Amino acid sequence: MATACIAHSALRVHGISKPIIARFDQPHASSDGGAVLLKAVDDRLGLTWQLASAIRDRRQAGKVAHPLRDLLRQRVFGLACGYPDCNDAARLVDDPIHKLLLERDPLDGAALGSQPTLSRFENAVGRADLYRLGTALADAVLTSHRERLGAGVRLITIDLDATDDPTHGQQEFALFNGYYDTWCYLPLIATVTFNTEPLQHVVAALLRPGTGAATRGVRGLLRRLFTKLRALFPHARLRVRADAGFADATLLAFLDAAEVEYVLGLAGNRRLDKRVRRLLGRARMQARTTGETATRYAARRWERKRRIIMKAEVLCYPGRTRKDNPRFLVTNLPHRPATVYTRLYCGRGDMENRLKELQQGLAMDRTSCSRFAANQLRLLCSVAAYVLFQALQSWARTTPLGSAQVWTLRERLVKVAVWVERSVRRIVLHLPQAFPWRDAWRELAQVLAAT
């Protein structure tokens, strides 16, 4: 029976004779019960602890109600649970699971930071803080893989890619980009892949103004990555992959001086178009003969120890005219042209999935602060949340969720109703007995040192 102080909704559903009463009257419950898995991952990596240690707290100690570490964790775990805005903090201040993620008593612990508190936190960071944050993020990711793989790494592939981040306000350095036809930022994302593993691990992110060269900030980022990777993996070869927007003479000279392998896309020009013309003719003859897409490869040398790989491809689609699709790469690798293109370069295309997960799953593009530095912090928080999910992905390989992406992992492992009970000796999370992903959840909990 509903009382005056408990709101309820009465529903009548076709086929069910009795009314259905919905009451929001469970005080110690949450819809993010599975988020404790992310807390366990964070404890294994030490990620948020390292990130928070990189920020200098300039507040007066006697007036601090929320430590920086708690504010950072609140943002990172909020993003991971699907709450991208600081405004969402007003809805979560008393959520028992989100209190537990910050190591507070889930029932009687202090309320979480409010939206104004989080906004002040985001806008208080400076350039030095951001530099240390980026360094701490890379250190946490690479150190965890050093512990996982040991000294047996022989090849590390660094993939670079940029994307547009449309802006809709008065953000600093939000400029109009004619290519994307919008006011935007152009964040740069770097990932690392170890040996022949399929997963690209995000290791760095740099927010950049909406216009400028595609290589802006690339050399500085690579220089720091090379130093860290060579210190942690001294026997590994380093290889850089990127699309045609990054291949300029300055970057090529930098990569040659750094003595790393590289394979970069190369934009076409009159001279390259002339070189590939004969190869395209052969591909057209093959396409006419077979009626299927035809591809030919060839290589030409530069004055330095570099090669241009040319791919002459004629695309055949039913009911459409054949289309020429020439492509060019520049590389210092000695392998056969077809091997360089299909096996060593095309794998970078999976970066599109990394960008999609960051944008659609973790709100990487929610850069709505007026200060550029605050938006860089938001970008790093999204990447930190993604690092937690990528670690969860790697530990979930033996489960039915082994190939799941961020939104699927969140839907099936994190978004589960829970009732929280606390006694003197322990905290008990009562999850639904009919939870469809119970076995996968328990398996992951055991991998993450649950007993």
Short mmCIF file of C-alpha atoms in Angstrom, two decimals:
data_model
loop_
_atom_site.label_atom_id
_atom_site.label_comp_id
_atom_site.label_asym_id
_atom_site.label_seq_id
_atom_site.Cartn_x
_atom_site.Cartn_y
_atom_site.Cartn_z
CA MET A 1 0.00 0.00 0.00
CA ALA A 2 1.50 3.32 -1.01
CA THR A 3 1.79 6.08 1.56
CA ALA A 4 1.84 9.82 1.09
CA CYS A 5 5.63 9.98 1.36
CA ILE A 6 6.41 7.24 -1.19
CA ALA A 7 5.78 8.09 -4.83
CA HIS A 8 4.48 5.28 -6.95
CA SER A 9 3.16 4.62 -10.43
CA ALA A 10 0.32 2.25 -11.21
CA LEU A 11 0.44 0.54 -14.61
CA ARG A 12 -2.16 -1.63 -16.29
CA VAL A 13 -0.66 -3.95 -18.88
CA HIS A 14 -2.64 -5.86 -21.47
CA GLY A 15 -2.86 -9.53 -20.56
CA ILE A 16 -2.17 -9.00 -16.86
CA SER A 17 -5.29 -8.64 -14.74
CA LYS A 18 -3.66 -7.11 -11.68
CA PRO A 19 -2.25 -3.55 -11.64
CA ILE A 20 1.54 -3.21 -11.56
CA ILE A 21 2.82 -0.80 -8.90
CA ALA A 22 6.27 0.75 -9.40
CA ARG A 23 7.79 2.35 -6.30
CA PHE A 24 11.15 4.05 -5.93
CA ASP A 25 11.44 3.17 -2.25
CA GLN A 26 14.70 1.20 -1.97
CA PRO A 27 17.13 3.56 -0.17
CA HIS A 28 20.35 1.55 -0.40
CA ALA A 29 20.24 0.51 -4.03
CA SER A 30 22.05 1.45 -7.25
CA SER A 31 21.80 0.72 -10.95
CA ASP A 32 25.60 0.49 -11.33
CA GLY A 33 26.33 -2.57 -9.21
CA GLY A 34 28.85 -4.00 -11.64
CA ALA A 35 31.08 -0.92 -11.42
CA VAL A 36 33.00 -2.58 -8.59
CA LEU A 37 34.76 -4.55 -11.34
CA LEU A 38 36.16 -1.26 -12.67
CA LYS A 39 37.29 -0.39 -9.15
CA ALA A 40 39.12 -3.73 -8.98
CA VAL A 41 40.78 -3.02 -12.35
CA ASP A 42 41.82 0.43 -11.15
CA ASP A 43 43.34 -1.08 -8.02
CA ARG A 44 45.34 -3.53 -10.15
CA LEU A 45 46.65 -0.77 -12.43
CA GLY A 46 46.98 1.98 -9.83
CA LEU A 47 45.71 4.30 -12.57
CA THR A 48 43.67 6.96 -10.77
CA TRP A 49 46.17 7.04 -7.90
CA GLN A 50 49.01 7.87 -10.33
CA LEU A 51 46.89 10.43 -12.18
CA ALA A 52 45.80 12.20 -9.01
CA SER A 53 49.41 12.30 -7.78
CA ALA A 54 50.33 14.25 -10.91
CA ILE A 55 48.02 17.19 -10.07
CA ARG A 56 49.13 19.91 -7.71
CA ASP A 57 46.43 20.85 -5.20
CA ARG A 58 46.46 24.63 -4.79
CA ARG A 59 43.47 24.81 -2.44
CA GLN A 60 43.65 25.78 1.21
CA ALA A 61 43.93 22.53 3.13
CA GLY A 62 41.53 23.62 5.88
CA LYS A 63 38.74 24.25 3.41
CA VAL A 64 39.04 21.03 1.37
CA ALA A 65 36.00 18.73 1.58
CA HIS A 66 36.80 16.53 -1.42
CA PRO A 67 40.42 15.40 -2.06
CA LEU A 68 41.68 15.73 -5.61
CA ARG A 69 41.94 11.97 -5.89
CA ASP A 70 38.21 11.63 -5.11
CA LEU A 71 37.24 14.29 -7.64
CA LEU A 72 39.34 12.66 -10.35
CA ARG A 73 37.94 9.24 -9.54
CA GLN A 74 34.40 10.61 -9.53
CA ARG A 75 34.89 11.94 -13.06
CA VAL A 76 36.63 8.83 -14.40
CA PHE A 77 34.19 6.33 -12.88
CA GLY A 78 31.26 8.55 -13.86
CA LEU A 79 32.40 8.51 -17.49
CA ALA A 80 32.91 4.74 -17.32
CA CYS A 81 29.36 4.26 -16.00
CA GLY A 82 27.84 6.42 -18.73
CA TYR A 83 27.54 9.80 -16.98
CA PRO A 84 29.59 12.18 -19.17
CA ASP A 85 28.50 15.54 -17.74
CA CYS A 86 29.33 17.22 -14.46
CA ASN A 87 25.59 17.92 -14.23
CA ASP A 88 25.09 14.19 -13.64
CA ALA A 89 26.87 14.60 -10.29
CA ALA A 90 23.66 16.04 -8.79
CA ARG A 91 21.93 12.71 -9.52
CA LEU A 92 24.74 10.57 -8.09
CA VAL A 93 25.83 12.37 -4.91
CA ASP A 94 24.18 9.76 -2.66
CA ASP A 95 24.52 6.68 -4.88
CA PRO A 96 25.93 3.92 -2.62
CA ILE A 97 28.00 2.24 -5.34
CA HIS A 98 29.59 5.50 -6.49
CA LYS A 99 30.45 6.25 -2.86
CA LEU A 100 31.99 2.78 -2.61
CA LEU A 101 34.09 3.43 -5.72
CA LEU A 102 35.61 6.41 -3.88
CA GLU A 103 36.25 4.17 -0.83
CA ARG A 104 33.57 5.85 1.26
CA ASP A 105 30.98 4.12 3.39
CA PRO A 106 28.21 3.30 0.89
CA LEU A 107 25.40 4.09 3.34
CA ASP A 108 26.65 6.75 5.75
CA GLY A 109 29.62 8.15 3.81
CA ALA A 110 29.83 11.78 2.81
CA ALA A 111 28.03 12.83 -0.36
CA LEU A 112 30.04 13.05 -3.56
CA GLY A 113 31.24 16.27 -5.15
CA SER A 114 28.60 18.51 -6.68
CA GLN A 115 28.57 19.91 -10.21
CA PRO A 116 30.15 23.25 -9.16
CA THR A 117 32.86 21.39 -7.24
CA LEU A 118 33.71 19.25 -10.27
CA SER A 119 33.68 22.28 -12.57
CA ARG A 120 36.11 24.13 -10.29
CA PHE A 121 38.33 21.05 -10.28
CA GLU A 122 38.38 20.85 -14.08
CA ASN A 123 39.15 24.53 -14.51
CA ALA A 124 41.89 24.64 -11.86
CA VAL A 125 44.41 22.50 -13.75
CA GLY A 126 47.32 24.16 -15.51
CA ARG A 127 49.64 23.21 -18.36
CA ALA A 128 52.22 21.65 -16.02
CA ASP A 129 49.49 19.53 -14.41
CA LEU A 130 48.33 18.34 -17.82
CA TYR A 131 51.85 17.42 -18.89
CA ARG A 132 52.32 15.36 -15.72
CA LEU A 133 48.88 13.78 -16.18
CA GLY A 134 49.73 12.67 -19.71
CA THR A 135 53.03 11.27 -18.50
CA ALA A 136 51.37 9.43 -15.61
CA LEU A 137 48.76 7.93 -17.95
CA ALA A 138 51.42 6.59 -20.32
CA ASP A 139 53.49 5.28 -17.40
CA ALA A 140 50.53 3.42 -15.90
CA VAL A 141 49.58 1.78 -19.20
CA LEU A 142 53.10 0.80 -20.26
CA THR A 143 54.15 -0.41 -16.81
CA SER A 144 51.12 -2.71 -16.61
CA HIS A 145 52.06 -4.28 -19.96
CA ARG A 146 55.69 -4.62 -18.88
CA GLU A 147 54.48 -6.61 -15.87
CA ARG A 148 52.19 -8.68 -18.10
CA LEU A 149 54.63 -9.44 -20.92
CA GLY A 150 58.03 -9.15 -19.28
CA ALA A 151 61.08 -8.83 -21.49
CA GLY A 152 59.69 -10.99 -24.30
CA VAL A 153 58.38 -8.14 -26.44
CA ARG A 154 60.09 -7.98 -29.83
CA LEU A 155 57.89 -5.49 -31.70
CA ILE A 156 55.84 -2.50 -30.54
CA THR A 157 53.64 -0.79 -33.11
CA ILE A 158 52.62 2.81 -32.43
CA ASP A 159 49.50 3.93 -34.29
CA LEU A 160 48.58 7.60 -34.63
CA ASP A 161 45.25 9.00 -35.70
CA ALA A 162 43.27 12.21 -35.35
CA THR A 163 39.56 12.94 -35.48
CA ASP A 164 37.25 15.90 -35.40
CA ASP A 165 35.66 17.03 -32.15
CA PRO A 166 32.89 19.51 -33.09
CA THR A 167 32.36 22.42 -30.70
CA HIS A 168 29.20 24.42 -30.19
CA GLY A 169 30.15 27.30 -27.90
CA GLN A 170 32.92 29.76 -27.06
CA GLN A 171 35.68 27.25 -26.32
CA GLU A 172 39.27 28.46 -26.59
CA PHE A 173 41.01 27.43 -29.84
CA ALA A 174 37.82 26.00 -31.34
CA LEU A 175 38.47 26.98 -34.95
CA PHE A 176 36.65 26.40 -38.23
CA ASN A 177 38.04 23.45 -40.20
CA GLY A 178 37.14 23.47 -43.88
CA TYR A 179 37.77 19.74 -44.33
CA TYR A 180 35.25 18.78 -41.63
CA ASP A 181 33.07 21.85 -42.38
CA THR A 182 32.60 22.70 -38.70
CA TRP A 183 34.10 24.49 -35.71
CA CYS A 184 36.06 21.86 -33.86
CA TYR A 185 39.10 20.55 -32.04
CA LEU A 186 41.39 17.92 -33.59
CA PRO A 187 42.45 15.51 -30.82
CA LEU A 188 45.40 13.23 -31.52
CA ILE A 189 45.27 9.66 -30.18
CA ALA A 190 48.22 7.26 -29.90
CA THR A 191 47.98 3.51 -29.29
CA VAL A 192 50.54 0.74 -28.83
CA THR A 193 50.30 -2.88 -29.96
CA PHE A 194 52.66 -5.54 -28.63
CA ASN A 195 54.09 -8.22 -30.95
CA THR A 196 51.17 -9.61 -32.98
CA GLU A 197 48.42 -9.08 -30.40
CA PRO A 198 45.19 -7.76 -31.95
CA LEU A 199 44.31 -5.09 -29.37
CA GLN A 200 45.56 -1.51 -29.72
CA HIS A 201 46.06 -0.02 -26.25
CA VAL A 202 45.45 3.73 -25.96
CA VAL A 203 48.50 5.32 -24.36
CA ALA A 204 48.29 9.06 -25.07
CA ALA A 205 45.84 11.77 -26.11
CA LEU A 206 46.50 15.35 -27.09
CA LEU A 207 43.81 17.96 -27.65
CA ARG A 208 44.71 20.34 -30.51
CA PRO A 209 43.14 23.47 -32.04
CA GLY A 210 40.70 23.01 -34.89
CA THR A 211 43.15 24.05 -37.63
CA GLY A 212 46.82 23.54 -38.27
CA ALA A 213 49.11 20.84 -39.57
CA ALA A 214 48.11 17.23 -38.92
CA THR A 215 51.59 16.66 -37.47
CA ARG A 216 51.18 19.32 -34.77
CA GLY A 217 52.44 17.87 -31.48
CA VAL A 218 53.31 14.51 -33.04
CA ARG A 219 57.10 14.69 -32.72
CA GLY A 220 57.00 15.72 -29.06
CA LEU A 221 54.53 12.95 -28.25
CA LEU A 222 56.58 10.34 -30.14
CA ARG A 223 59.83 11.49 -28.56
CA ARG A 224 58.43 10.89 -25.07
CA LEU A 225 56.92 7.54 -26.09
CA PHE A 226 60.18 6.33 -27.65
CA THR A 227 62.07 7.14 -24.45
CA LYS A 228 59.59 5.29 -22.23
CA LEU A 229 59.26 2.26 -24.54
CA ARG A 230 63.02 1.82 -24.90
CA ALA A 231 63.47 2.01 -21.15
CA LEU A 232 60.75 -0.58 -20.43
CA PHE A 233 61.24 -2.82 -23.50
CA PRO A 234 64.93 -2.49 -24.48
CA HIS A 235 64.86 -5.42 -26.93
CA ALA A 236 61.77 -4.35 -28.88
CA ARG A 237 61.73 -2.81 -32.35
CA LEU A 238 59.55 0.28 -32.61
CA ARG A 239 57.29 0.79 -35.60
CA VAL A 240 55.12 3.84 -36.37
CA ARG A 241 51.97 3.71 -38.52
CA ALA A 242 49.81 6.63 -39.60
CA ASP A 243 47.73 7.79 -42.53
CA ALA A 244 48.65 10.22 -45.29
CA GLY A 245 47.96 13.32 -43.25
CA PHE A 246 51.06 12.72 -41.12
CA ALA A 247 53.63 12.05 -43.86
CA ASP A 248 55.63 15.24 -44.26
CA ALA A 249 59.38 15.68 -44.75
CA THR A 250 59.99 16.89 -41.19
CA LEU A 251 58.34 13.89 -39.57
CA LEU A 252 60.09 11.45 -41.92
CA ALA A 253 63.45 12.99 -41.05
CA PHE A 254 62.58 12.75 -37.35
CA LEU A 255 61.67 9.06 -37.66
CA ASP A 256 64.88 8.35 -39.59
CA ALA A 257 66.94 10.08 -36.89
CA ALA A 258 65.11 8.12 -34.17
CA GLU A 259 66.02 4.86 -35.98
CA VAL A 260 62.53 3.40 -35.87
CA GLU A 261 60.56 1.51 -38.47
CA TYR A 262 57.66 3.31 -40.11
CA VAL A 263 54.96 2.86 -42.70
CA LEU A 264 52.92 5.96 -43.46
CA GLY A 265 50.22 6.70 -45.97
CA LEU A 266 51.25 9.15 -48.68
CA ALA A 267 49.02 11.57 -50.54
CA GLY A 268 49.03 11.31 -54.31
CA ASN A 269 50.61 13.96 -56.55
CA ARG A 270 51.33 14.43 -60.26
CA ARG A 271 54.61 12.55 -60.12
CA LEU A 272 53.19 9.59 -58.20
CA ASP A 273 50.11 9.50 -60.43
CA LYS A 274 52.40 9.22 -63.45
CA ARG A 275 54.36 6.40 -61.81
CA VAL A 276 51.27 4.36 -60.99
CA ARG A 277 49.62 4.79 -64.41
CA ARG A 278 51.19 1.71 -65.97
CA LEU A 279 50.36 -0.41 -62.93
CA LEU A 280 46.75 0.75 -63.08
CA GLY A 281 46.60 -0.31 -66.73
CA ARG A 282 47.53 -3.87 -65.78
CA ALA A 283 44.93 -3.87 -62.99
CA ARG A 284 42.24 -2.65 -65.43
CA MET A 285 43.03 -5.49 -67.85
CA GLN A 286 42.79 -8.01 -65.01
CA ALA A 287 39.48 -6.51 -63.82
CA ARG A 288 38.00 -6.66 -67.35
CA THR A 289 39.07 -10.29 -67.68
CA THR A 290 37.83 -11.54 -64.30
CA GLY A 291 35.02 -9.07 -63.55
CA GLU A 292 36.34 -8.76 -60.01
CA THR A 293 38.35 -6.15 -58.09
CA ALA A 294 42.00 -6.31 -59.19
CA THR A 295 45.04 -5.11 -57.23
CA ARG A 296 48.70 -4.71 -58.20
CA TYR A 297 51.66 -3.60 -56.06
CA ALA A 298 55.04 -2.09 -56.87
CA ALA A 299 57.81 -0.19 -55.09
CA ARG A 300 60.11 2.73 -55.95
CA ARG A 301 63.13 3.95 -53.97
CA TRP A 302 63.92 7.43 -52.70
CA GLU A 303 67.33 8.99 -52.42
CA ARG A 304 67.41 7.90 -48.78
CA LYS A 305 66.73 4.41 -47.44
CA ARG A 306 63.01 4.73 -48.02
CA ARG A 307 60.59 3.21 -50.46
CA ILE A 308 57.26 4.26 -51.89
CA ILE A 309 54.78 1.39 -52.10
CA MET A 310 52.20 1.84 -54.86
CA LYS A 311 48.91 -0.03 -54.90
CA ALA A 312 47.02 0.05 -58.20
CA GLU A 313 43.50 -1.19 -57.57
CA VAL A 314 40.42 -1.25 -59.79
CA LEU A 315 37.18 -1.68 -57.84
CA CYS A 316 34.35 -3.64 -59.41
CA TYR A 317 30.80 -3.36 -58.04
CA PRO A 318 27.73 -5.00 -59.61
CA GLY A 319 25.79 -2.54 -61.76
CA ARG A 320 28.40 0.22 -61.45
CA THR A 321 31.34 1.34 -63.55
CA ARG A 322 34.80 0.24 -62.51
CA LYS A 323 36.68 2.73 -60.33
CA ASP A 324 40.44 3.32 -60.05
CA ASN A 325 41.71 3.33 -56.45
CA PRO A 326 45.45 4.08 -56.36
CA ARG A 327 47.14 4.25 -52.95
CA PHE A 328 50.67 5.13 -51.81
CA LEU A 329 52.80 4.42 -48.75
CA VAL A 330 56.25 5.53 -47.67
CA THR A 331 58.27 3.12 -45.56
CA ASN A 332 61.78 2.06 -44.60
CA LEU A 333 60.77 -1.61 -44.32
CA PRO A 334 62.40 -4.07 -46.77
CA HIS A 335 59.44 -6.46 -47.13
CA ARG A 336 57.57 -7.21 -50.34
CA PRO A 337 55.17 -4.40 -51.38
CA ALA A 338 52.04 -6.50 -50.95
CA THR A 339 53.20 -7.61 -47.49
CA VAL A 340 53.87 -4.04 -46.37
CA TYR A 341 50.45 -2.86 -47.51
CA THR A 342 48.14 -5.71 -46.57
CA ARG A 343 49.80 -7.17 -43.48
CA LEU A 344 51.75 -4.31 -41.92
CA TYR A 345 49.79 -1.18 -42.82
CA CYS A 346 46.13 -2.14 -43.11
CA GLY A 347 46.01 -3.21 -39.46
CA ARG A 348 46.05 0.45 -38.44
CA GLY A 349 42.49 0.71 -39.75
CA ASP A 350 41.30 -0.69 -36.42
CA MET A 351 42.12 2.73 -34.95
CA GLU A 352 38.68 3.78 -36.20
CA ASN A 353 37.17 1.42 -33.63
CA ARG A 354 39.29 2.97 -30.87
CA LEU A 355 38.10 6.45 -31.83
CA LYS A 356 34.49 5.27 -32.05
CA GLU A 357 34.64 3.72 -28.58
CA LEU A 358 36.20 6.87 -27.14
CA GLN A 359 33.65 9.18 -28.76
CA GLN A 360 30.44 7.18 -28.53
CA GLY A 361 31.20 5.12 -25.45
CA LEU A 362 33.19 7.49 -23.24
CA ALA A 363 32.27 10.99 -24.43
CA MET A 364 35.74 11.98 -25.59
CA ASP A 365 34.08 14.78 -27.56
CA ARG A 366 32.29 16.32 -24.54
CA THR A 367 34.76 19.20 -24.52
CA SER A 368 32.34 21.99 -23.61
CA CYS A 369 34.43 23.94 -21.08
CA SER A 370 35.44 27.44 -22.11
CA ARG A 371 39.10 26.86 -21.14
CA PHE A 372 41.26 24.76 -23.45
CA ALA A 373 43.17 23.25 -20.50
CA ALA A 374 39.93 22.07 -18.87
CA ASN A 375 38.93 20.36 -22.11
CA GLN A 376 42.33 18.62 -22.27
CA LEU A 377 41.64 17.31 -18.75
CA ARG A 378 38.25 16.01 -19.88
CA LEU A 379 39.93 14.24 -22.79
CA LEU A 380 42.44 12.58 -20.43
CA CYS A 381 39.64 11.51 -18.07
CA SER A 382 37.83 9.83 -20.98
CA VAL A 383 41.05 8.07 -21.98
CA ALA A 384 41.62 6.96 -18.37
CA ALA A 385 38.12 5.44 -18.28
CA TYR A 386 38.89 3.72 -21.59
CA VAL A 387 42.11 2.28 -20.16
CA LEU A 388 40.03 0.62 -17.42
CA PHE A 389 37.70 -0.89 -20.01
CA GLN A 390 40.60 -2.07 -22.17
CA ALA A 391 42.10 -3.85 -19.17
CA LEU A 392 38.68 -5.39 -18.52
CA GLN A 393 38.54 -6.47 -22.18
CA SER A 394 41.89 -8.24 -21.90
CA TRP A 395 40.80 -10.13 -18.77
CA ALA A 396 37.45 -11.03 -20.36
CA ARG A 397 38.98 -12.89 -23.30
CA THR A 398 38.02 -16.30 -21.94
CA THR A 399 34.40 -15.27 -21.33
CA PRO A 400 31.53 -14.79 -23.81
CA LEU A 401 32.33 -11.06 -23.64
CA GLY A 402 35.89 -11.48 -24.89
CA SER A 403 35.34 -9.37 -28.03
CA ALA A 404 32.82 -6.92 -26.57
CA GLN A 405 33.29 -3.17 -26.94
CA VAL A 406 32.84 -0.50 -24.30
CA TRP A 407 29.09 -0.02 -24.54
CA THR A 408 28.47 -3.77 -24.47
CA LEU A 409 30.71 -4.26 -21.44
CA ARG A 410 28.94 -1.41 -19.66
CA GLU A 411 25.48 -2.73 -20.51
CA ARG A 412 26.22 -6.32 -19.51
CA LEU A 413 28.67 -5.98 -16.62
CA VAL A 414 28.23 -2.53 -15.06
CA LYS A 415 24.55 -1.63 -15.45
CA VAL A 416 23.10 -4.14 -13.03
CA ALA A 417 20.73 -3.37 -10.15
CA VAL A 418 22.15 -3.92 -6.67
CA TRP A 419 20.98 -3.58 -3.09
CA VAL A 420 23.77 -2.67 -0.70
CA GLU A 421 23.89 -4.12 2.81
CA ARG A 422 26.57 -3.23 5.36
CA SER A 423 27.44 -4.91 8.61
CA VAL A 424 30.29 -4.45 11.06
CA ARG A 425 32.46 -7.03 9.25
CA ARG A 426 31.61 -6.66 5.59
CA ILE A 427 29.69 -4.98 2.76
CA VAL A 428 27.35 -7.24 0.78
CA LEU A 429 26.14 -6.41 -2.72
CA HIS A 430 22.87 -8.21 -3.47
CA LEU A 431 22.71 -8.67 -7.24
CA PRO A 432 19.76 -10.21 -9.14
CA GLN A 433 19.77 -13.99 -9.08
CA ALA A 434 18.47 -13.98 -12.66
CA PHE A 435 21.26 -11.67 -13.89
CA PRO A 436 21.88 -13.02 -17.44
CA TRP A 437 25.63 -12.35 -17.38
CA ARG A 438 26.19 -13.73 -13.88
CA ASP A 439 28.74 -16.38 -14.86
CA ALA A 440 30.88 -13.96 -16.90
CA TRP A 441 30.71 -11.40 -14.07
CA ARG A 442 31.81 -13.94 -11.46
CA GLU A 443 34.63 -15.21 -13.67
CA LEU A 444 35.97 -11.70 -14.11
CA ALA A 445 35.67 -11.03 -10.37
CA GLN A 446 37.76 -14.14 -9.67
CA VAL A 447 40.39 -13.07 -12.21
CA LEU A 448 40.57 -9.72 -10.45
CA ALA A 449 41.49 -11.46 -7.17
CA ALA A 450 38.00 -11.93 -5.75
CA THR A 451 37.62 -14.88 -3.34
#
